[in-house]
CSV table of C-alpha atoms in Angstrom, one decimal:
chain,number,residue,atom,x,y,z
A,1,MET,CA,133.4,97.7,78.8
A,2,ASN,CA,130.0,97.4,77.3
A,3,PRO,CA,130.0,99.1,73.8
A,4,GLY,CA,126.9,101.1,74.8
A,5,TRP,CA,128.1,102.1,77.7
A,6,PRO,CA,127.6,105.9,77.9
A,7,PHE,CA,130.6,106.9,79.9
A,8,PRO,CA,134.2,107.6,78.3
A,9,CYS,CA,136.9,105.0,79.2
A,10,ALA,CA,138.2,106.0,82.9
A,11,ARG,CA,141.6,106.2,81.6
A,12,SER,CA,140.8,109.1,79.3
A,13,LEU,CA,139.2,111.2,82.1
A,14,PRO,CA,140.8,114.0,84.1
A,15,LYS,CA,141.7,112.5,87.4
A,16,ARG,CA,139.0,114.8,89.3
A,17,ARG,CA,136.1,112.8,87.2
A,18,ARG,CA,137.5,109.0,87.3
A,19,LEU,CA,136.1,108.2,90.7
A,20,ARG,CA,132.8,109.8,89.8
A,21,ALA,CA,132.8,107.6,86.5
A,22,GLU,CA,133.3,104.6,88.3
A,23,ILE,CA,130.7,105.3,90.9
A,24,ALA,CA,128.1,106.1,88.3
A,25,ARG,CA,128.7,102.6,86.5
A,26,TYR,CA,128.8,100.8,89.6
A,27,LEU,CA,125.8,102.2,90.7
A,28,ARG,CA,123.9,101.8,87.7
A,29,GLN,CA,124.7,98.1,87.6
A,30,ALA,CA,124.4,97.4,91.1
A,31,ARG,CA,121.4,99.9,92.3
A,32,GLY,CA,119.7,101.0,89.1
A,33,VAL,CA,120.8,104.6,90.0
A,34,ALA,CA,120.5,106.6,86.4
A,35,CYS,CA,123.0,109.2,86.5
A,36,THR,CA,126.2,110.5,84.7
A,37,PRO,CA,129.7,111.2,86.4
A,38,ASP,CA,128.8,114.8,86.1
A,39,GLU,CA,125.7,114.4,88.3
A,40,ILE,CA,127.7,113.2,91.5
A,41,VAL,CA,129.4,115.1,94.1
A,42,ILE,CA,132.0,113.6,96.5
A,43,ALA,CA,132.6,114.9,100.2
A,44,ALA,CA,134.3,113.5,103.3
A,45,GLY,CA,131.2,112.2,104.9
A,46,THR,CA,127.3,112.2,104.4
A,47,GLN,CA,126.7,115.1,107.0
A,48,LEU,CA,128.7,117.3,104.6
A,49,LEU,CA,127.0,116.3,101.8
A,50,ILE,CA,123.5,117.3,103.7
A,51,GLN,CA,125.0,120.5,104.6
A,52,GLN,CA,125.6,121.3,100.9
A,53,LEU,CA,122.2,120.0,99.9
A,54,CYS,CA,120.7,122.3,102.6
A,55,CYS,CA,122.6,125.3,100.8
A,56,LEU,CA,121.0,124.2,97.7
A,57,PHE,CA,117.5,124.8,99.2
A,58,GLY,CA,118.2,127.9,101.0
A,59,LEU,CA,118.4,128.0,104.7
A,60,ASP,CA,115.1,129.6,105.2
A,61,GLY,CA,113.5,127.4,108.0
A,62,ARG,CA,111.9,125.3,105.4
A,63,ALA,CA,110.4,121.8,106.8
A,64,VAL,CA,111.8,118.5,106.2
A,65,ALA,CA,110.4,115.4,107.0
A,66,ILE,CA,112.3,112.6,108.4
A,67,GLU,CA,111.7,109.0,109.6
A,68,GLU,CA,110.8,108.7,113.3
A,69,PRO,CA,112.9,107.2,114.6
A,70,GLY,CA,115.7,107.9,112.2
A,71,TYR,CA,119.3,108.9,111.6
A,72,ASN,CA,120.0,111.5,114.2
A,73,GLY,CA,123.3,112.5,112.7
A,74,VAL,CA,121.5,113.8,109.7
A,75,ARG,CA,118.5,115.3,111.8
A,76,ILE,CA,120.9,117.3,113.8
A,77,VAL,CA,122.5,118.9,110.3
A,78,PHE,CA,119.0,120.1,109.5
A,79,GLN,CA,118.5,121.4,113.0
A,80,HIS,CA,121.5,123.2,113.2
A,81,LEU,CA,120.8,125.0,109.7
A,82,GLY,CA,117.4,126.1,110.9
A,83,PHE,CA,115.1,123.6,109.2
A,84,ALA,CA,111.9,122.6,110.7
A,85,VAL,CA,111.9,119.0,111.3
A,86,THR,CA,109.0,117.2,110.9
A,87,PRO,CA,109.1,113.5,112.3
A,88,ILE,CA,107.0,111.1,110.3
A,89,PRO,CA,105.9,107.5,111.9
A,90,LEU,CA,106.9,104.3,110.4
A,91,GLU,CA,104.7,101.4,109.6
A,92,GLU,CA,105.5,98.0,109.2
A,93,ASP,CA,106.8,98.4,105.8
A,94,GLY,CA,108.1,101.8,106.0
A,95,ILE,CA,107.3,105.5,106.5
A,96,ASP,CA,104.0,106.2,106.7
A,97,VAL,CA,103.1,108.0,103.2
A,98,GLU,CA,99.6,109.1,104.5
A,99,ALA,CA,101.2,111.0,107.6
A,100,LEU,CA,104.2,112.4,105.0
A,101,GLU,CA,101.4,113.6,102.6
A,102,ALA,CA,99.8,115.6,105.6
A,103,SER,CA,102.9,117.0,106.7
A,104,GLY,CA,103.4,119.7,104.0
A,105,ALA,CA,106.9,119.0,103.9
A,106,ARG,CA,108.8,120.0,100.5
A,107,LEU,CA,111.9,117.8,101.5
A,108,VAL,CA,111.9,114.3,102.8
A,109,TYR,CA,115.0,112.4,104.3
A,110,ILE,CA,114.4,108.4,104.3
A,111,THR,CA,116.6,105.2,104.7
A,112,PRO,CA,114.2,102.7,102.6
A,113,SER,CA,117.0,99.9,101.7
A,114,HIS,CA,117.7,99.2,105.6
A,115,GLN,CA,115.7,101.7,107.9
A,116,GLU,CA,117.8,103.7,110.5
A,117,PRO,CA,117.6,102.1,113.4
A,118,SER,CA,114.6,100.0,112.9
A,119,GLY,CA,116.4,97.8,109.8
A,120,MET,CA,112.9,97.3,107.8
A,121,VAL,CA,113.3,97.2,103.8
A,122,MET,CA,110.9,99.5,102.2
A,123,PRO,CA,108.9,97.0,99.6
A,124,TYR,CA,108.6,98.0,96.0
A,125,ALA,CA,104.8,98.6,96.2
A,126,LYS,CA,105.2,101.1,99.0
A,127,ARG,CA,108.3,102.9,97.1
A,128,ILE,CA,106.0,103.2,93.7
A,129,ARG,CA,103.5,104.7,96.1
A,130,LEU,CA,105.9,107.2,97.5
A,131,LEU,CA,107.0,108.1,94.2
A,132,GLN,CA,103.5,108.9,92.8
A,133,TRP,CA,103.2,111.2,95.9
A,134,VAL,CA,106.3,112.9,94.8
A,135,ALA,CA,105.0,113.2,91.2
A,136,ARG,CA,101.9,115.0,92.4
A,137,THR,CA,103.5,117.5,94.5
A,138,GLY,CA,106.9,118.1,93.3
A,139,VAL,CA,108.6,117.2,96.5
A,140,TYR,CA,112.3,116.3,96.6
A,141,ILE,CA,113.3,113.1,98.2
A,142,VAL,CA,116.8,112.4,99.8
A,143,GLU,CA,117.6,108.6,99.6
A,144,ASP,CA,120.2,107.5,101.8
A,145,ASP,CA,121.5,104.3,100.7
A,146,TYR,CA,124.2,103.9,103.5
A,147,ASP,CA,124.6,99.9,103.3
A,148,GLY,CA,122.6,98.9,100.4
A,149,GLU,CA,125.4,96.7,99.0
A,150,PHE,CA,124.4,94.2,101.9
A,151,ARG,CA,120.7,92.5,101.5
A,152,TYR,CA,120.5,89.0,102.8
A,153,ARG,CA,116.9,88.0,102.2
A,154,GLY,CA,114.8,88.4,99.2
A,155,LYS,CA,115.5,89.9,95.9
A,156,PRO,CA,117.3,93.3,95.6
A,157,ILE,CA,115.1,96.2,95.0
A,158,PRO,CA,115.8,99.2,92.9
A,159,SER,CA,116.6,102.2,94.6
A,160,LEU,CA,114.0,105.1,94.8
A,161,GLN,CA,116.0,107.2,92.6
A,162,GLY,CA,116.3,104.7,89.5
A,163,LEU,CA,112.4,104.4,89.8
A,164,ASP,CA,112.0,107.8,89.9
A,165,THR,CA,110.7,109.5,86.6
A,166,GLU,CA,110.2,113.1,87.6
A,167,GLY,CA,113.9,114.0,88.5
A,168,ARG,CA,112.9,114.5,92.2
A,169,GLY,CA,115.5,112.1,93.8
A,170,VAL,CA,118.5,112.4,95.6
A,171,TYR,CA,120.6,109.5,96.1
A,172,LEU,CA,123.3,109.4,98.9
A,173,GLY,CA,126.0,106.3,99.4
A,174,THR,CA,129.0,106.0,101.2
A,175,PHE,CA,132.0,103.9,101.2
A,176,SER,CA,132.3,103.9,105.1
A,177,LYS,CA,130.4,100.6,105.8
A,178,SER,CA,131.5,98.8,102.6
A,179,LEU,CA,135.0,99.4,102.7
A,180,LEU,CA,136.6,101.9,105.3
A,181,PRO,CA,135.3,104.3,107.6
A,182,SER,CA,138.5,106.1,107.7
A,183,ILE,CA,138.4,106.9,104.2
A,184,ARG,CA,135.7,109.2,104.7
A,185,ILE,CA,134.4,109.5,101.1
A,186,SER,CA,130.7,109.5,100.4
A,187,TYR,CA,128.9,110.7,97.6
A,188,MET,CA,125.7,112.4,96.3
A,189,VAL,CA,123.8,111.7,92.9
A,190,LEU,CA,121.6,114.9,92.1
A,191,PRO,CA,118.9,115.4,89.5
A,192,PRO,CA,119.7,117.7,86.8
A,193,ALA,CA,117.8,120.8,88.0
A,194,LEU,CA,119.7,120.6,91.6
A,195,MET,CA,122.8,119.9,89.9
A,196,ASP,CA,122.7,123.3,88.1
A,197,VAL,CA,122.1,124.9,91.2
A,198,TRP,CA,125.0,123.0,92.9
A,199,ARG,CA,127.7,124.5,90.3
A,200,GLU,CA,126.2,128.2,90.9
A,201,ARG,CA,126.4,128.2,94.5
A,202,MET,CA,128.8,125.4,95.7
A,203,SER,CA,131.6,124.8,92.9
A,204,PRO,CA,133.8,127.5,94.4
A,205,TYR,CA,133.8,125.4,97.5
A,206,ASP,CA,137.3,123.4,98.1
A,207,GLN,CA,137.1,119.4,98.0
A,208,SER,CA,136.6,117.9,101.5
A,209,ALA,CA,137.6,114.2,100.3
A,210,SER,CA,141.1,113.4,100.1
A,211,ARG,CA,142.1,113.6,96.4
A,212,ILE,CA,144.7,110.8,96.7
A,213,HIS,CA,142.0,108.5,98.4
A,214,GLN,CA,139.8,109.5,95.4
A,215,GLU,CA,142.3,108.4,93.0
A,216,THR,CA,143.0,105.2,94.9
A,217,LEU,CA,139.5,104.2,95.2
A,218,ALA,CA,139.0,104.9,91.4
A,219,LEU,CA,142.1,102.6,90.6
A,220,PHE,CA,140.6,100.1,92.8
A,221,MET,CA,137.2,100.2,91.3
A,222,LYS,CA,138.3,100.3,87.7
A,223,SER,CA,140.6,97.1,88.2
A,224,GLY,CA,137.4,95.2,89.4
A,225,GLU,CA,138.8,94.6,92.7
A,226,TRP,CA,136.1,96.6,94.4
A,227,GLU,CA,133.2,94.5,92.8
A,228,ARG,CA,135.1,91.3,94.1
A,229,HIS,CA,135.3,93.1,97.7
A,230,ILE,CA,131.6,93.6,97.7
A,231,ARG,CA,130.8,89.8,96.7
A,232,LYS,CA,133.5,88.5,99.4
A,233,MET,CA,132.0,90.9,102.0
A,234,ARG,CA,128.5,90.2,101.2
A,235,THR,CA,129.3,86.4,101.7
A,236,VAL,CA,131.2,87.2,105.1
A,237,TYR,CA,128.5,89.4,106.6
A,238,ARG,CA,125.5,87.0,105.4
A,239,LYS,CA,127.3,84.5,107.6
A,240,LYS,CA,128.1,86.7,110.6
A,241,HIS,CA,124.2,88.1,110.3
A,242,GLN,CA,123.2,84.6,110.7
A,243,ALA,CA,125.7,83.8,113.6
A,244,MET,CA,124.2,86.9,115.2
A,245,LEU,CA,120.6,85.9,114.8
A,246,ASN,CA,121.4,82.4,116.1
A,247,ALA,CA,123.2,83.5,119.1
A,248,LEU,CA,120.5,86.1,120.0
A,249,HIS,CA,117.7,83.5,119.9
A,250,ALA,CA,120.1,81.0,121.8
A,251,VAL,CA,121.3,83.4,124.7
A,252,MET,CA,118.2,85.5,125.1
A,253,GLY,CA,115.4,83.7,123.5
A,254,GLY,CA,112.1,84.9,124.5
A,255,HIS,CA,113.1,87.9,126.4
A,256,ILE,CA,113.8,89.8,123.3
A,257,ARG,CA,112.3,91.0,119.9
A,258,ILE,CA,114.6,91.1,116.7
A,259,MET,CA,113.7,93.6,114.1
A,260,GLY,CA,115.7,94.2,111.0
A,261,GLN,CA,116.8,90.7,109.7
A,262,ASP,CA,116.9,91.3,106.1
A,263,ALA,CA,119.9,93.5,105.4
A,264,GLY,CA,122.7,95.6,106.6
A,265,LEU,CA,125.3,95.5,109.2
A,266,SER,CA,123.2,95.2,112.5
A,267,VAL,CA,119.9,94.3,113.8
A,268,THR,CA,117.7,95.9,116.2
A,269,VAL,CA,116.8,94.1,119.5
A,270,GLU,CA,114.0,95.4,121.8
A,271,VAL,CA,114.5,93.9,125.4
A,272,TYR,CA,111.5,92.6,127.5
A,273,SER,CA,112.3,94.6,130.4
A,274,ASP,CA,111.0,97.4,132.8
A,275,LYS,CA,114.1,99.1,133.0
A,276,THR,CA,114.7,102.2,130.5
A,277,ALA,CA,117.3,101.7,127.9
A,278,GLU,CA,119.7,104.2,129.8
A,279,GLU,CA,119.4,101.9,132.9
A,280,LEU,CA,120.5,98.6,130.9
A,281,THR,CA,123.0,100.6,129.1
A,282,ALA,CA,124.4,101.6,132.5
A,283,ALA,CA,124.4,98.0,133.6
A,284,ALA,CA,126.1,97.0,130.5
A,285,ALA,CA,128.7,99.6,131.0
A,286,SER,CA,129.4,98.3,134.7
A,287,ALA,CA,130.4,94.9,133.4
A,288,GLY,CA,132.8,96.5,130.8
A,289,ILE,CA,130.2,96.1,127.6
A,290,ARG,CA,129.3,99.0,125.5
A,291,VAL,CA,125.8,98.8,124.1
A,292,TYR,CA,124.0,101.0,121.5
A,293,PRO,CA,120.5,102.2,122.6
A,294,THR,CA,118.2,103.6,119.7
A,295,ALA,CA,116.7,106.3,122.0
A,296,PRO,CA,119.0,109.0,120.5
A,297,LYS,CA,117.5,108.1,117.0
A,298,TRP,CA,113.9,109.6,118.4
A,299,PHE,CA,113.0,113.0,118.0
A,300,ARG,CA,110.1,112.6,120.3
A,301,PRO,CA,110.9,109.6,122.3
A,302,PRO,CA,107.7,107.7,122.8
A,303,GLN,CA,106.7,106.8,126.5
A,304,ASN,CA,106.6,103.2,127.7
A,305,ARG,CA,108.2,101.8,124.9
A,306,LEU,CA,110.6,99.0,125.3
A,307,PRO,CA,114.3,99.5,125.7
A,308,ALA,CA,115.9,99.2,122.2
A,309,PHE,CA,119.4,98.5,120.9
A,310,GLN,CA,121.3,98.2,117.8
A,311,PHE,CA,123.9,95.1,117.8
A,312,GLY,CA,126.6,95.5,115.2
A,313,PHE,CA,128.4,92.2,114.0
A,314,GLY,CA,130.5,93.6,111.0
A,315,GLY,CA,133.9,93.8,113.2
A,316,LEU,CA,133.1,90.9,115.4
A,317,SER,CA,134.0,87.2,115.2
A,318,VAL,CA,131.5,84.7,115.7
A,319,GLU,CA,133.1,83.4,119.0
A,320,GLU,CA,133.1,87.3,120.1
A,321,MET,CA,129.8,87.6,119.4
A,322,ASP,CA,128.7,84.5,121.4
A,323,ALA,CA,130.9,85.5,124.5
A,324,GLY,CA,129.8,88.9,124.4
A,325,LEU,CA,126.0,88.3,124.1
A,326,ARG,CA,126.2,85.7,126.9
A,327,LEU,CA,128.0,88.0,129.5
A,328,LEU,CA,125.4,90.4,128.3
A,329,TYR,CA,122.6,88.4,129.1
A,330,GLU,CA,124.2,87.5,132.4
A,331,VAL,CA,124.2,91.4,133.3
A,332,TRP,CA,120.7,92.0,132.2
A,333,LYS,CA,118.9,88.8,133.3
A,334,PRO,CA,118.1,90.2,136.6
A,335,TYR,CA,115.9,93.0,134.7
A,336,MET,CA,114.4,91.0,131.8
A,337,HIS,CA,111.1,89.0,131.8
A,338,SER,CA,109.6,86.9,129.0
A,339,CYS,CA,107.3,88.2,126.5
A,340,ILE,CA,104.8,85.4,126.9
């Protein structure tokens, strides 16, 4: 451990703080997140963390801005809790900051490191511009870094939370993508002002994440196995990512447009077809193939947009990818046309 490290040795910590100490140490090193263990909240999934966050702001119908399209699992939580959801369109490099400024929202939820579902990575310049707006207005920004460990092109970009100098950033992370979905452990880093409110309102609530899993994960991280695991999986997924791109180009070629090629565990594919996403999904299902359209990620689905799908590769072998895409192409071939 570095002599100047600000956190006490995990061995001397109470069990309930060990995992938070390891997460804080990892986030500072890997994502540039500035936090102490006492600013971290752990729960069994991102949706539960969003629920807690909503309770901090009050369930009074306030406006929350989200990306359009964006992660519908979080959007549904905001809607169920009575928040007024304001969809903000995307540009080629991320959320439209001018539209965001005009929305009047005081809370923003975004996925800047791998936009869900388009896959774009928000560049450093736009992150600074976004934080300048936050500094002027005092808005809170919720950054969901759900698979930030896996970036395949370009240099890593610091988290928004690490770049924020005003204490207005909330950082969300999860072990579901990088380790095991079934472990059900996600975490939230709160700025000091919100952490004070959380202690007042939420500390009486029972812990939702398994304490056994938390202790096991803390030991896994402290031993160094976590970082070795991440390095190994980053190499594995980089190869699978490239294999997916190669197979898509080889099999479907000019019939598709690929987005989100820099990070994450999926790529988004627009299909040049006059059929709707629902019709193509049904055609694939008739051949025993399950595909995942991006249509549910839209708050207000646009008319006449190309059908789009997310193709995941994390749990597939290269051979399974190739065989699956070739079968899918045979099913969709009658409905596809060239982009030229």
